Short mmCIF file of C-alpha atoms in Angstrom, two decimals:
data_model
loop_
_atom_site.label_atom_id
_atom_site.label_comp_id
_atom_site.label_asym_id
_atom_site.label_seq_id
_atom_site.Cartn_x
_atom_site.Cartn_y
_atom_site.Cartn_z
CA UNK A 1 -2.79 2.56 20.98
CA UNK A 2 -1.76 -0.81 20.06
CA UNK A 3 -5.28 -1.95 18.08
CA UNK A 4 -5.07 -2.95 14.05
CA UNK A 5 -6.71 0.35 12.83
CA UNK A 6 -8.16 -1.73 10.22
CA UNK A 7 -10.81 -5.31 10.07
CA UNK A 8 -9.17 -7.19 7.20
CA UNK A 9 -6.05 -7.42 4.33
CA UNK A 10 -8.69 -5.40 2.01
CA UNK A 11 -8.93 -3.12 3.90
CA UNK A 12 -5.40 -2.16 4.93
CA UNK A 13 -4.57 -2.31 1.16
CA UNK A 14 -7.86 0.08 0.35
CA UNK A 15 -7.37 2.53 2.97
CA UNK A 16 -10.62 4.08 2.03
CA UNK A 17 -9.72 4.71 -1.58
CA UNK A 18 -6.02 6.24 -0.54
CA UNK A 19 -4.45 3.07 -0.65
CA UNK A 20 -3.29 3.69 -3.81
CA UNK A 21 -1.43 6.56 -2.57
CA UNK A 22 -0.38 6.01 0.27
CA UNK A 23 0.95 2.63 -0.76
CA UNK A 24 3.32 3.50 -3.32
CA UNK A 25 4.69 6.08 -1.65
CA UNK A 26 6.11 3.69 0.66
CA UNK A 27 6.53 1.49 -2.29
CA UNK A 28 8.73 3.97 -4.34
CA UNK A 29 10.23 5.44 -0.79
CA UNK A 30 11.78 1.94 0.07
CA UNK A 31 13.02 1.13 -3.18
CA UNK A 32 15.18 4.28 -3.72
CA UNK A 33 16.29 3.66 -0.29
CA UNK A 34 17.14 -0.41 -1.19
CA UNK A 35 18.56 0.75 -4.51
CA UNK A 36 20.89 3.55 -2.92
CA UNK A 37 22.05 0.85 -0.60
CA UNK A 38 22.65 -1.35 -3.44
CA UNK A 39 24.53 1.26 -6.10
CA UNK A 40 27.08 2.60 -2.62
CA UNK A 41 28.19 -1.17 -2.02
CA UNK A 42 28.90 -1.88 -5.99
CA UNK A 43 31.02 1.17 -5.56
CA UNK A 44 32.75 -0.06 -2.72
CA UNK A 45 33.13 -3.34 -4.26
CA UNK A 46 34.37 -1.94 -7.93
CA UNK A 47 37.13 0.41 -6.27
CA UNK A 48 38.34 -2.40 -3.75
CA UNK A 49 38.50 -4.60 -7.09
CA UNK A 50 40.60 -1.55 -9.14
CA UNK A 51 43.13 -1.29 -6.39
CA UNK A 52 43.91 -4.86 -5.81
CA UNK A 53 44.25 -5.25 -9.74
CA UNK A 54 46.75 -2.02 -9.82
CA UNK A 55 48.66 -3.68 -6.57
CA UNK A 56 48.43 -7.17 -8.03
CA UNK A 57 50.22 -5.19 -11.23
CA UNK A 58 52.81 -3.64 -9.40
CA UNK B 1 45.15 24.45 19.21
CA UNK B 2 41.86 24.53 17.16
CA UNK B 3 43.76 23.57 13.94
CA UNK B 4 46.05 20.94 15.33
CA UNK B 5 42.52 18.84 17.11
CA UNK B 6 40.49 19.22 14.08
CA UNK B 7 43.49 18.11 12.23
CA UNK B 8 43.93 15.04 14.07
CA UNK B 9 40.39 13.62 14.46
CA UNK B 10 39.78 14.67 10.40
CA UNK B 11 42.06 12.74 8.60
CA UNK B 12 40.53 10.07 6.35
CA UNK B 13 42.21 7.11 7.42
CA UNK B 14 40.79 7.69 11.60
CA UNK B 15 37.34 8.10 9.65
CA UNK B 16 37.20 5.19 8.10
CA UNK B 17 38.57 3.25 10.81
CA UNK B 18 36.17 4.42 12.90
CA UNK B 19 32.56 4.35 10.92
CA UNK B 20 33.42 0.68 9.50
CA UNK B 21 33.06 -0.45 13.09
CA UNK B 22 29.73 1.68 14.06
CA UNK B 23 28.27 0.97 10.59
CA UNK B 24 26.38 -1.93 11.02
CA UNK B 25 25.26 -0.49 14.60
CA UNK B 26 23.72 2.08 12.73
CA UNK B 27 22.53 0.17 9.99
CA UNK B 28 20.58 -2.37 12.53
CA UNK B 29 19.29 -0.06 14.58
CA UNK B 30 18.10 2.49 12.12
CA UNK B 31 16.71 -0.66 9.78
CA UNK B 32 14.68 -1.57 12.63
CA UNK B 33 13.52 1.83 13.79
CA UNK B 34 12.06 2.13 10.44
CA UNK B 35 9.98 -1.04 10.31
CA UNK B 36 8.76 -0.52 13.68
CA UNK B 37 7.67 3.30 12.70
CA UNK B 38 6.35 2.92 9.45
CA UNK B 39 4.40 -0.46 10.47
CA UNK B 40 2.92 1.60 13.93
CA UNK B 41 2.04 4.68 11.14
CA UNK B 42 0.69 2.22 8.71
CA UNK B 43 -1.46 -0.42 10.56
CA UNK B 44 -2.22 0.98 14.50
CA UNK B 45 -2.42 4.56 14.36
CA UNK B 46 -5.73 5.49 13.93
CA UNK B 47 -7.48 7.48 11.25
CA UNK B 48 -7.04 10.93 10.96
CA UNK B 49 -10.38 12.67 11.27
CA UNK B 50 -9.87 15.09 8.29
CA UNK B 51 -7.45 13.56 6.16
CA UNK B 52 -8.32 10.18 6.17
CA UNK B 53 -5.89 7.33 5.89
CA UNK B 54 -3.98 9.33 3.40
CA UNK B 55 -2.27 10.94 6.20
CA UNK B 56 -0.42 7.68 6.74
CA UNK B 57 1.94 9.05 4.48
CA UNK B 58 3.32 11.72 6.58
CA UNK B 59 5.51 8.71 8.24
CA UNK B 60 7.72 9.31 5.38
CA UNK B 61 7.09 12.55 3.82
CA UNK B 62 8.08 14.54 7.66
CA UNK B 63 11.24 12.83 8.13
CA UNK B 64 12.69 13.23 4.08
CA UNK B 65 12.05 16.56 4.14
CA UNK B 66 13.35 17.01 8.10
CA UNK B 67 16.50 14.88 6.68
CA UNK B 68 16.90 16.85 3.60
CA UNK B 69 17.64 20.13 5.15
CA UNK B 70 19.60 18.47 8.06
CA UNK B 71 22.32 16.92 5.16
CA UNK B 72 22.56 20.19 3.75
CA UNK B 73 22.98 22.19 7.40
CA UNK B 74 25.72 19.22 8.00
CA UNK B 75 27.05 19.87 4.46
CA UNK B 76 27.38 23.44 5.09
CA UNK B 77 29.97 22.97 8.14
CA UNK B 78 31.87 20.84 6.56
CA UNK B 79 32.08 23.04 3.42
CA UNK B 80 33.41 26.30 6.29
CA UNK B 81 35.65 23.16 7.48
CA UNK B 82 37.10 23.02 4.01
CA UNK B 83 37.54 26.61 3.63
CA UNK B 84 38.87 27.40 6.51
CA UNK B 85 40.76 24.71 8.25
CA UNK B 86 41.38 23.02 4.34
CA UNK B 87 40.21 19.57 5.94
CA UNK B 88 40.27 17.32 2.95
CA UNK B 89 37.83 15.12 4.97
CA UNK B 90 35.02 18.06 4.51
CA UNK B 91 35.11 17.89 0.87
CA UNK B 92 35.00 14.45 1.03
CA UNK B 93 32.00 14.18 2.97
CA UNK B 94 30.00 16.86 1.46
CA UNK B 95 30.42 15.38 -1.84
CA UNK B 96 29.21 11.59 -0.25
CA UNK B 97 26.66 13.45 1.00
CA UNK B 98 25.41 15.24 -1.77
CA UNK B 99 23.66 12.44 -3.96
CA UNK B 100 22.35 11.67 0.20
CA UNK B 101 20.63 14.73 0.16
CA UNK B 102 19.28 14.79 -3.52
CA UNK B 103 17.66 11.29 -2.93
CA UNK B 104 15.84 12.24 0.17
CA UNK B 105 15.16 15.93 -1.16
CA UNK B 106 13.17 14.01 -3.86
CA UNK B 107 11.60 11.34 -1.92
CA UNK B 108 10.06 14.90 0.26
CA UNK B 109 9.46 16.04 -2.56
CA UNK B 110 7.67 13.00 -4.31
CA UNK B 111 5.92 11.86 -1.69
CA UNK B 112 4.42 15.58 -0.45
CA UNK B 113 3.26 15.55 -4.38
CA UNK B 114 1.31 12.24 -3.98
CA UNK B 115 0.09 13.42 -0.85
CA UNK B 116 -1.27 16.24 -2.33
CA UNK B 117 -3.34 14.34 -4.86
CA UNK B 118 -6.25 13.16 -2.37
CA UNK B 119 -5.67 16.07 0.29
CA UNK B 120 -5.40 19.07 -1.99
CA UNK B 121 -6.51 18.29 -5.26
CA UNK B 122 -3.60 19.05 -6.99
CA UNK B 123 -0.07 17.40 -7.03
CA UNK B 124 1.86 20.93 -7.44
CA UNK B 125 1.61 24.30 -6.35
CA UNK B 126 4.29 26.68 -6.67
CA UNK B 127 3.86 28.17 -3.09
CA UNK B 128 6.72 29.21 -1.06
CA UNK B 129 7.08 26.02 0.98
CA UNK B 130 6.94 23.83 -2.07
CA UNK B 131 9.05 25.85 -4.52
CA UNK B 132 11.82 26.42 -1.75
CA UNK B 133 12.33 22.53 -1.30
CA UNK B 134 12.30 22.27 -5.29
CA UNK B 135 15.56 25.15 -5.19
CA UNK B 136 17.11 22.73 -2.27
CA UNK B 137 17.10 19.52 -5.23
CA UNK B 138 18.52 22.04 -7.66
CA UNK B 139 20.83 23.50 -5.37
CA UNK B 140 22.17 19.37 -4.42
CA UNK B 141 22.04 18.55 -8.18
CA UNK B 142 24.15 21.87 -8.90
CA UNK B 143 26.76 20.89 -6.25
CA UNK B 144 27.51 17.21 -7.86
CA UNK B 145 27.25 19.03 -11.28
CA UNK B 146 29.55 21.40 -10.19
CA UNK B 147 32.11 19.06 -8.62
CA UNK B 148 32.44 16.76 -11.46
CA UNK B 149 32.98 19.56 -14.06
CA UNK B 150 36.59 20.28 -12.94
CA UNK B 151 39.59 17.73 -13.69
CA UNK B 152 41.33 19.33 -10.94
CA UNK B 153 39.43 17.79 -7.84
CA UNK B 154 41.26 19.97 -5.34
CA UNK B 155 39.78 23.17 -7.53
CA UNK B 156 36.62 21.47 -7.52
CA UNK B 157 36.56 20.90 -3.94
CA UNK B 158 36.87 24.79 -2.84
CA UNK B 159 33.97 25.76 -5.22
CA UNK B 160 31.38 23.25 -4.53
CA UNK B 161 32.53 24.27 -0.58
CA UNK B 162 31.45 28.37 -1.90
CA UNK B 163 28.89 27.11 -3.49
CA UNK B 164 27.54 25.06 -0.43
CA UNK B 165 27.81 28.01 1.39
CA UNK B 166 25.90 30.31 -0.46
CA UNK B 167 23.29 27.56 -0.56
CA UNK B 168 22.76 27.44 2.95
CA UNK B 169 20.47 31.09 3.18
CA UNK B 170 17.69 28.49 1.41
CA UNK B 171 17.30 26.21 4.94
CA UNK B 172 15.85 28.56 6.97
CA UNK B 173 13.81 30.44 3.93
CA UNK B 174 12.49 26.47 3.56
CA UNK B 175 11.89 26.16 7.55
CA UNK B 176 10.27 29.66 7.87
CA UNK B 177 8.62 30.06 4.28
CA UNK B 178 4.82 28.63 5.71
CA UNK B 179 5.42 31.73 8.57
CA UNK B 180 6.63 34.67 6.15
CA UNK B 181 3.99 33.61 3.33
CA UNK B 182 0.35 32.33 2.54
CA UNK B 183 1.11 28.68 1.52
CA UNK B 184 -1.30 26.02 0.61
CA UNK B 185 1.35 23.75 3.02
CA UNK B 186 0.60 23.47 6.61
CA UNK B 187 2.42 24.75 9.16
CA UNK B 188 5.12 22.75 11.25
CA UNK B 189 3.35 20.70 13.61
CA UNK B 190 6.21 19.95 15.96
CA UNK B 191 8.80 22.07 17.00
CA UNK B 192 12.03 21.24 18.47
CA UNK B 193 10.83 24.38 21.55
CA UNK B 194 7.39 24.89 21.78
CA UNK B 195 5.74 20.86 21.51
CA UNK B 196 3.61 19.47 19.27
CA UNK B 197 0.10 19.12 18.22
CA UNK B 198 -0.03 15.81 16.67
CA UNK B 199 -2.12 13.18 19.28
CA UNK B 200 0.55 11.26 20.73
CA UNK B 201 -0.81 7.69 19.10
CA UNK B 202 0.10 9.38 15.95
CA UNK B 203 3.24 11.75 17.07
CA UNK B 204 5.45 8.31 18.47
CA UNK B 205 5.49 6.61 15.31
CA UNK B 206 6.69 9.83 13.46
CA UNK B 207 9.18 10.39 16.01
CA UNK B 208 10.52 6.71 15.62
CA UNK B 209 10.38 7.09 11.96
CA UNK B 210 12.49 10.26 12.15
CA UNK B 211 14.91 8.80 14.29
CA UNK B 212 14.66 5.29 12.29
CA UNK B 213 15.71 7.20 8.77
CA UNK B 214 17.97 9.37 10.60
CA UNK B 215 20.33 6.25 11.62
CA UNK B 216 19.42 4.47 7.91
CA UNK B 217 20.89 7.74 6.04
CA UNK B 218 23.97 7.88 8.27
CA UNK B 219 24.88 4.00 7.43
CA UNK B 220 24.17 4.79 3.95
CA UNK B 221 26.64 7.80 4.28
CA UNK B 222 29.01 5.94 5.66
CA UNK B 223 29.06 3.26 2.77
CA UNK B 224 28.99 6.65 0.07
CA UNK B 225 31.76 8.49 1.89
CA UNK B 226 33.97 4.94 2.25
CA UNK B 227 33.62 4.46 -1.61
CA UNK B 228 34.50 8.09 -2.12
CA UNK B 229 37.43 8.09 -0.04
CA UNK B 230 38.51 4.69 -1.74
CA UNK B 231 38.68 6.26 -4.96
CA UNK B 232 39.97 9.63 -4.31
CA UNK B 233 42.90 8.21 -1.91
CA UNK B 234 43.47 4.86 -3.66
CA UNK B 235 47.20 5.44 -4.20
CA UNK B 236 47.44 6.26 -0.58
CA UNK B 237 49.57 3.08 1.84
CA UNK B 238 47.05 3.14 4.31
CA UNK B 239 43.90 2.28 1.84
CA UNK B 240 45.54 -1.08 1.58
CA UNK B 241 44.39 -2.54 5.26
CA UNK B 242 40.54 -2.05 3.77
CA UNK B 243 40.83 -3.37 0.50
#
C-alpha cells in the first residue's frame, strides 16, 4: 500500500500524459484555498485596525 | 426551555470565545490531514485500471463537492434558526459561510471539468448531476448578492434566511440526480449505509482527504465568521477583549 506508484520525478510530473491535469487541479485547488486563508485574516486584521482607530478617537 | 438554551449557547460573544481557542486545533489537524491525503492519492495509490492516473484527481474533486452541499445543509439550519428562534448568530454564520460554500462549489465544479477533459472528452455536459451543482454556485452567489443589496442588514438577514431555505430542495436533487436520470457522471461510489466500492488502497486516502478539508474549511469558517462578527458588532463592549 505504501510503494511510490511511480520510478522517477518525470514520471510523477507526467502521469502518463494526465499530469497536466491532474497537476493543476491541485495547483489551482490549493491556491484558492491559500488565498481564502489569506483575504479572511486581512479582514480580521482591517476591522481590528477600524475599531481601535474609532476607540483611540473616542 | 428550547428558546432560553439555544439562546444562551448562540450569542456571538460565547462563539467567538469559544472557536478562537479550537481554531488552530482545527487548522493543524485539518492542514495535516490534507497533506497526508492528497500526498497518499498522489504518489502511493496505485493506478486506476481504466482511468489512468487522471483519477488522482478525485482526492479533491469528492470531498469539494461532498463539502459543498454539507455548507449549504449547515446553512440551511441556521437560516430555520434565524427564522424561528431570530438567533442573530444564524445569520451571521450563514453569511461567513456563504463565500465558504461558493469557493468549494467551484473548486467541485472546476476540478470535475478538468477531470472530464482526459476521462470524457469533453469538459461540460449539461446532465443532471453537473447542471444541479452549477444551480448550487448560483444559488451561493444569489445569497451574498442578495444580502448585500439591502442597507438594512437585519431586513437582509430574514431574506437571504427564505431564500436559503428555498434553496435547500437542490441538495438532495444534486445527491439523487445520477439515480432519477441518465447522466454522463458516475454514480456515488461510497455511501454513508451501504459501503463502498473503491479498493481500500485508494478509498483511505479519500477518506483522509475528506476529513482533512472538512477540518481546513471549518478553521477557515471560523476566521470568515470572526471577521463578520467584528464588523457587524463592532460598536458592541464586549468586541473590545479581541481587538
Amino acid at each position: 500500500m505504501f510503494n511510490l506508484a511511480f520510478d522517477n520525478f518525470n514520471e510523477i510530473l507526467d502521469m502518463d500524459g494526465h499530469g497536466i491535469y491532474v497537476w493543476s487541479v491541485y495547483l489551482i485547488g490549493i491556491s484558492i484555498i491559500f488565498l481564502s486563508f489569506l483575504i479572511a485574516k486581512k479582514r480580521i486584521v482591517d476591522i481590528q485596525k477600524k475599531i481601535n482607530k474609532k476607540n483611540a478617537s473616542s | 426551555m428550547i428558546t432560553a438554551f439555544i439562546h444562551q449557547f448562540s450569542s456571538a460573544k460565547s462563539f467567538v470565545n469559544i472557536t478562537e481557542k479550537l481554531y488552530p486545533f482545527f487548522l493543524i489537524v485539518g492542514v495535516s490531514m490534507l497533506i497526508l491525503g492528497w500526498t497518499w492519492g498522489l504518489l502511493f495509490a496505485p493506478q486506476d485500471a481504466v482511468q489512468g492516473n487522471s483519477y488522482r484527481i478525485i482526492f479533491l474533486h469528492v470531498p469539494s463537492v461532498i463539502f459543498a452541499e454539507l455548507i449549504y445543509f449547515f446553512m440551511a439550519v441556521c437560516a430555520l434558526m434565524h427564522l424561528v428562534w431570530r438567533v442573530k448568530l444564524a445569520a451571521y454564520l450563514i453569511k461567513s459561510a456563504a463565500p465558504i460554500g461558493a469557493m468549494i462549489t467551484f473548486m467541485g465544479l472546476l476540478s470535475g471539468s478538468i477531470w472530464g477533459i482526459p476521462t470524457w472528452g469533453t469538459w461540460w455536459q449539461w446532465d443532471a448531476r453537473i447542471t444541479s451543482t452549477l444551480i448550487l454556485f448560483i444559488m451561493y452567489l444569489g445569497i451574498l448578492t442578495l444580502h448585500g443589496s439591502f442597507s438594512n442588514l437585519e431586513k437582509a438577514d430574514r431574506l437571504m434566511s427564505i431564500l436559503v431555505v428555498i434553496g435547500v430542495v437542490n441538495i438532495p436533487i444534486i445527491k439523487k440526480s445520477v439515480d432519477w436520470w441518465s447522466t454522463l457522471h458516475q454514480p456515488a461510489s461510497i455511501s454513508v449505509s451501504g459501503g463502498s466500492s473503491i479498493d481500500p488502497s485508494m478509498l483511505y486516502p479519500l477518506l483522509i482527504s475528506v476529513i482533512g478539508l472538512g477540518f481546513t474549511l471549518i478553521a477557515l469558517g471560523i476566521l470568515s465568521s470572526r471577521s463578520y462578527i467584528f464588523t457587524r458588532e463592532k460598536n458592541k463592549k464586549w468586541i473590545l477583549e479581541h481587538v
